[in-house]
Short mmCIF file of C-alpha atoms in Angstrom, two decimals:
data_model
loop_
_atom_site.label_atom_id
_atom_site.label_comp_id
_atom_site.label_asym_id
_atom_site.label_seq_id
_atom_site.Cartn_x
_atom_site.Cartn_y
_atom_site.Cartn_z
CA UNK A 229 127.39 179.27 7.05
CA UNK A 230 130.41 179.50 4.21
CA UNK A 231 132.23 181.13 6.89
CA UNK A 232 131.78 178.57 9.61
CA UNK A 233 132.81 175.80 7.15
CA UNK A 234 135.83 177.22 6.07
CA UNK A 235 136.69 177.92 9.59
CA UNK A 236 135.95 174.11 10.51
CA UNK A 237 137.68 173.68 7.48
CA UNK A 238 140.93 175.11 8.67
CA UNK A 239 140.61 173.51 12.19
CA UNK A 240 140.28 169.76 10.71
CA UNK A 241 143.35 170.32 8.79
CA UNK A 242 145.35 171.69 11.62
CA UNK A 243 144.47 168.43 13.60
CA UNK A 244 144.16 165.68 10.83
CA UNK A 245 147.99 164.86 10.93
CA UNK A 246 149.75 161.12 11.31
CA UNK A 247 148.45 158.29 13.29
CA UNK A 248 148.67 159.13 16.71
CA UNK A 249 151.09 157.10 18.57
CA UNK A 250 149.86 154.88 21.67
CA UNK A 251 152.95 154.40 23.35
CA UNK A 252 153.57 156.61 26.45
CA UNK A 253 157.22 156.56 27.46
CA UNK A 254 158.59 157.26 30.81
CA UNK A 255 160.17 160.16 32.86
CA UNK A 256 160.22 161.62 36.07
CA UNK A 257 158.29 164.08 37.37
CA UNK A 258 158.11 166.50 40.49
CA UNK A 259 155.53 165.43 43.56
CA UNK A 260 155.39 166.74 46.83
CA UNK A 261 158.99 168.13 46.20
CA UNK A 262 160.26 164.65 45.10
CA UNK A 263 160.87 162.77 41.84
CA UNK A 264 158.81 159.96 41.07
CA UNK A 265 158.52 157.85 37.88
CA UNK A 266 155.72 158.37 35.22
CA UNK A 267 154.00 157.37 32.49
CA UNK A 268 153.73 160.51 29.44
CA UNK A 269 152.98 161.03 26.05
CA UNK A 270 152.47 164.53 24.08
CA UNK A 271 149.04 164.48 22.97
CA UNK A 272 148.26 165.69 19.21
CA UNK A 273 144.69 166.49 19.86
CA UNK A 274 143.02 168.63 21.89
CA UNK A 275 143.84 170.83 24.94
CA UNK A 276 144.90 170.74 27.98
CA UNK A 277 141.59 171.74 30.00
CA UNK A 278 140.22 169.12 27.07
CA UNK A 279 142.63 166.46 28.37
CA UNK A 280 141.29 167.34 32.35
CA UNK A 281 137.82 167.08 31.31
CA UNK A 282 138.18 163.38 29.66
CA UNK A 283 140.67 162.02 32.39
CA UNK A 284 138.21 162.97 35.02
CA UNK A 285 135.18 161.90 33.02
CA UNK A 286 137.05 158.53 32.13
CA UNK A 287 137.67 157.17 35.78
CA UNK A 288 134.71 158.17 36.76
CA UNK A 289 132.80 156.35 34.10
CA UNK A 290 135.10 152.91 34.36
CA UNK A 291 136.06 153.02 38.02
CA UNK A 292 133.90 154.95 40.06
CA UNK A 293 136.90 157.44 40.96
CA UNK A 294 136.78 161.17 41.26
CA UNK A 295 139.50 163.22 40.25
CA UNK A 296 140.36 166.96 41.91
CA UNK A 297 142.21 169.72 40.28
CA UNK A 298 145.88 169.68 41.84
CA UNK A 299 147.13 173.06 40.95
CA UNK A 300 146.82 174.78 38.08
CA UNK A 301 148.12 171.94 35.67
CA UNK A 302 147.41 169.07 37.53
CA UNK A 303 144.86 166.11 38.36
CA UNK A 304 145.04 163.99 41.53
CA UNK A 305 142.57 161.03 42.25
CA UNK A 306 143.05 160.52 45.85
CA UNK A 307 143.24 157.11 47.30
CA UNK A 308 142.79 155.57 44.32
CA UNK A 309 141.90 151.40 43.74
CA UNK A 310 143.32 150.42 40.14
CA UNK A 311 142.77 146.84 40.13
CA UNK A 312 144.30 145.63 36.98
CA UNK A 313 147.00 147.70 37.63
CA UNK A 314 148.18 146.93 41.56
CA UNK A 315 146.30 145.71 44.72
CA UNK A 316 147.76 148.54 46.54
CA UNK A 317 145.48 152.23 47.18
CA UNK A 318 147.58 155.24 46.17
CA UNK A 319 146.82 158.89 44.89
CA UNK A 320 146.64 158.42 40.78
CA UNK A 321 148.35 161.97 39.82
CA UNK A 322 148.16 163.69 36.49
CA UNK A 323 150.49 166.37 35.57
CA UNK A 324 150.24 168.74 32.21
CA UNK A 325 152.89 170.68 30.79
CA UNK A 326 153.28 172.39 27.31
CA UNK A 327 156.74 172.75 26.99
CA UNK A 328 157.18 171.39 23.47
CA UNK A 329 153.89 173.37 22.03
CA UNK A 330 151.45 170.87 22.49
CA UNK A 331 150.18 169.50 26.02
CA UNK A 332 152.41 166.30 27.20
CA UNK A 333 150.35 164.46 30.32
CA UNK A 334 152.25 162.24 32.75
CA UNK A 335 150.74 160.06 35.19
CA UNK A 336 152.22 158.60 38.42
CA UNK A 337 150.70 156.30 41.34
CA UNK A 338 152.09 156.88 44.97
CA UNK A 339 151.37 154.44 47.83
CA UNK A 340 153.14 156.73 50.27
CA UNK A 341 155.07 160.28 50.79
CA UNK A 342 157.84 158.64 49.14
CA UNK A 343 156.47 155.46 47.87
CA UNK A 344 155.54 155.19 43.99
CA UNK A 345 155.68 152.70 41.46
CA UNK A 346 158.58 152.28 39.34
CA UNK A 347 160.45 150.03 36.63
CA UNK A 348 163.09 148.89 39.27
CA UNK A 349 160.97 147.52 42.11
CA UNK A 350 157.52 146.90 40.41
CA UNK A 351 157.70 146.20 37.14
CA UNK A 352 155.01 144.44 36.15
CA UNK A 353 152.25 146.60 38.01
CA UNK A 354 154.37 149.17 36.55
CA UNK A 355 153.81 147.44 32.77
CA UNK A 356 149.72 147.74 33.70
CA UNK A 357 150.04 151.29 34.77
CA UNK A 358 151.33 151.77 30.92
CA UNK A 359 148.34 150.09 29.69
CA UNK A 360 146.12 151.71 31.68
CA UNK A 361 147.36 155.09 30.43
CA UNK A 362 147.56 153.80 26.64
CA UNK A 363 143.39 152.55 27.25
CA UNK A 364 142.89 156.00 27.85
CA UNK A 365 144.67 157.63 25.43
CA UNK A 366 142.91 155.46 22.69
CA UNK A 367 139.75 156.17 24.42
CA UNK A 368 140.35 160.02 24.31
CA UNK A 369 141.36 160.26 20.68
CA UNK A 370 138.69 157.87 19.80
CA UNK A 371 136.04 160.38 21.32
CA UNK A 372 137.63 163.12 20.09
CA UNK A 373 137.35 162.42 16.37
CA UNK A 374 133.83 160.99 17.50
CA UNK A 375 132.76 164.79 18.15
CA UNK A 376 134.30 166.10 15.35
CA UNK A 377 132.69 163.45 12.93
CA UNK A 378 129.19 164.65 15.16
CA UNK A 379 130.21 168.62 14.21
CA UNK A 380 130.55 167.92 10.76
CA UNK A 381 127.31 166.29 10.43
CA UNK A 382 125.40 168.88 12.02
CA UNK A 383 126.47 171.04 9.47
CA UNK A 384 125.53 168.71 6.71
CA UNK A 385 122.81 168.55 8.17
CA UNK A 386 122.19 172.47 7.55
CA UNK A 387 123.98 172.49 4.41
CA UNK A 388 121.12 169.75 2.98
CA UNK A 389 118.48 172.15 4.64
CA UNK A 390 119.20 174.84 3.08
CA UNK A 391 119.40 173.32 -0.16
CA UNK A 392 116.02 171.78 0.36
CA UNK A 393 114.60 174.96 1.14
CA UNK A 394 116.13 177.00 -1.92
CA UNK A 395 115.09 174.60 -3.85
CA UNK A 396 111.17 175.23 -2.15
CA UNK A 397 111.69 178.88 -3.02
CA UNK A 398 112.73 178.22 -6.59
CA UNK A 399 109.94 176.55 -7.43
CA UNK A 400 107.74 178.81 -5.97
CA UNK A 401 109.26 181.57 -7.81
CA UNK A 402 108.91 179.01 -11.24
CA UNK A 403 105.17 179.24 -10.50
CA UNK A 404 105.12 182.86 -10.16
CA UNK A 405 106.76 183.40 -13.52
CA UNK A 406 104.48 181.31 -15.33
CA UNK A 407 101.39 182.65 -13.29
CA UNK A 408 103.09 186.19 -14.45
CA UNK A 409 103.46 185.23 -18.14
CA UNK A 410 99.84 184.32 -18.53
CA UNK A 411 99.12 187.46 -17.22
CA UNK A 412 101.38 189.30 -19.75
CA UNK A 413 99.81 187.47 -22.21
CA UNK A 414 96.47 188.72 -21.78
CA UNK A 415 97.38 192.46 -20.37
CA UNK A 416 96.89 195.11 -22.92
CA UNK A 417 98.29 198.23 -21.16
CA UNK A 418 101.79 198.83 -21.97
CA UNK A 419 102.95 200.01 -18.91
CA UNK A 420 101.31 197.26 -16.64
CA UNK A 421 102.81 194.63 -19.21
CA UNK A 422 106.55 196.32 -17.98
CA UNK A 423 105.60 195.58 -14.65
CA UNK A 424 105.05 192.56 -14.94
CA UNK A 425 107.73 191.75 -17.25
CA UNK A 426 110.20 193.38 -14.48
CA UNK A 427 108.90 191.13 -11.77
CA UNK A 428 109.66 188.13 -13.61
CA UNK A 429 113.10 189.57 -14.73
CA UNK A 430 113.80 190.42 -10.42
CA UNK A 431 112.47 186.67 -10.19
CA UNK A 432 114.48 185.30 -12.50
CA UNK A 433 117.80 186.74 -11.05
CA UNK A 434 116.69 185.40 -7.61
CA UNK A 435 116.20 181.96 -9.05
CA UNK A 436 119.97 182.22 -10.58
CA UNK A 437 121.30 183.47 -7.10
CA UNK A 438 119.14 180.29 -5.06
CA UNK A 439 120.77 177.82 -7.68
CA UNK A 440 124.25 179.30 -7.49
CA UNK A 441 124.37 179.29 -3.19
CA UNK A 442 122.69 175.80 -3.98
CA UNK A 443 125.96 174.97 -5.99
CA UNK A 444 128.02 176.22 -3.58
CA UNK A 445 126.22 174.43 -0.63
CA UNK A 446 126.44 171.31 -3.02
CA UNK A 447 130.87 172.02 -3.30
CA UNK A 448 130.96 172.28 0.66
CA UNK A 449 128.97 169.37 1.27
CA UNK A 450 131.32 166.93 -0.59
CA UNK A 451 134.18 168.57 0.81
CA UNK A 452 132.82 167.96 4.24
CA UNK A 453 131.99 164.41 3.04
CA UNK A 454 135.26 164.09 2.07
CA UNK A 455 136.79 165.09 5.17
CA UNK A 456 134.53 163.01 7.68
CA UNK A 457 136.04 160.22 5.60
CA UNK A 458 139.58 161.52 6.58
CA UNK A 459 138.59 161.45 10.55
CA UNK A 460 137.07 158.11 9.88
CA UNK A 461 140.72 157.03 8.66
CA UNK A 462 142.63 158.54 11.67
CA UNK A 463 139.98 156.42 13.73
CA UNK A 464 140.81 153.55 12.59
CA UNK A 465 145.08 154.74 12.49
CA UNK A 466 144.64 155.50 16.07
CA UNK A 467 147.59 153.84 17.46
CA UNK A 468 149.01 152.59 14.43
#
């Protein structure tokens, strides 16, 4: 258990940085062997088969739309309706890269083989498109700290187990000793009264080592306190 906190440990700070930003900028990228304008942002959490997983799950969930590995680093919905976004059907594409060390998603709509929105000829659907994209992002880091906060409560959930169950076995051990002493009190025989005495000396040290894990389950528990209180911060940063 003291391993796998201090290896969540190590993962929550690698990810608990600034407020992640909400505001996707555009570029160009590469479909069907021609360049079309896009929607991207680098994305500070997560990976990329992460980021697949969530788009896919995410139109599915709000628009009833299915979304089909392109490639090995891309997403395509075909024939895609986005309503508050344009009245025309297109193929919503998703493309991943990781040029920059962390995965940077771009999304582009296309009505046609060479037929895509854009800033010049449609910018307002174009505008929606960008919220669209910036609803998901929130959505996606939202959930993501969501199942963190959910990890680090199964493990103080353990943590306060374990505890409670040390604490079980100290007790028991408290009634042995006394049940012991009585009986050292009344034993006669030398060498029986040793034996006795050594069994509560071997209980004794495994009452010391119960209440010193119980300390040290007690030090991880408010450090994992303190750190769901972190996540619960960069919740409510998200976008700020």
């Amino acid at each position: 258990m003291k391993k796998l906190v201090l290896v969540l440990g190590i993962y929550l700070a690698s990810y608990l940085v600034v407020a992640q930003s909400l505001a996707p900028y555009q570029k160009q990228i590469t479909l069907e062997k021609i360049n079309v304008d896009a929607w991207a942002a680098g994305v500070e959490k997560g990976s990329e088969e992460d980021l697949k997983d969530a788009f896919s799950n995410y139109v599915k969930k709000n628009f009833g739309l299915k979304a089909k590995r392109n490639g090995k680093h891309g997403l395509v919905v075909p024939e895609a309706t986005l309503p508050q976004v344009t009245t025309r059907r297109g193929d919503l594409h998703v493309q991943f890269s990781n040029d920059t060390g962390r995965p940077e998603m771009a999304i582009a709509f296309m009505m046609g083989y060479d037929i895509y929105l854009n800033s010049r000829e449609n910018p307002q659907e174009m505008e929606r498109f960008k919220e669209f994209f910036t609803t998901f992002l929130y959505n996606y880091y939202k959930e993501f700290y969501e199942k963190l906060i959910r990890e680090k409560e199964k493990i103080l959930k353990d943590l306060r187990g374990q505890i409670a169950d040390n604490e079980r076995k100290v007790k028991s051990l408290q009634s042995d000793i006394e049940k012991t002493q009585k009986k050292i009190a009344k034993e006669t025989d030398q060498l029986k009264k040793t034996e006795l005495e050594n069994k509560n000396v071997v209980a004794r040290r495994q009452i010391d080592a119960l209440n010193e894990m119980n300390a040290n389950n007690n030090k991880q528990i408010t450090n994992i306190e303190n750190e769901i209180n972190q996540i619960k911060m960069q919740m409510a940063n998200i976008g700020k």
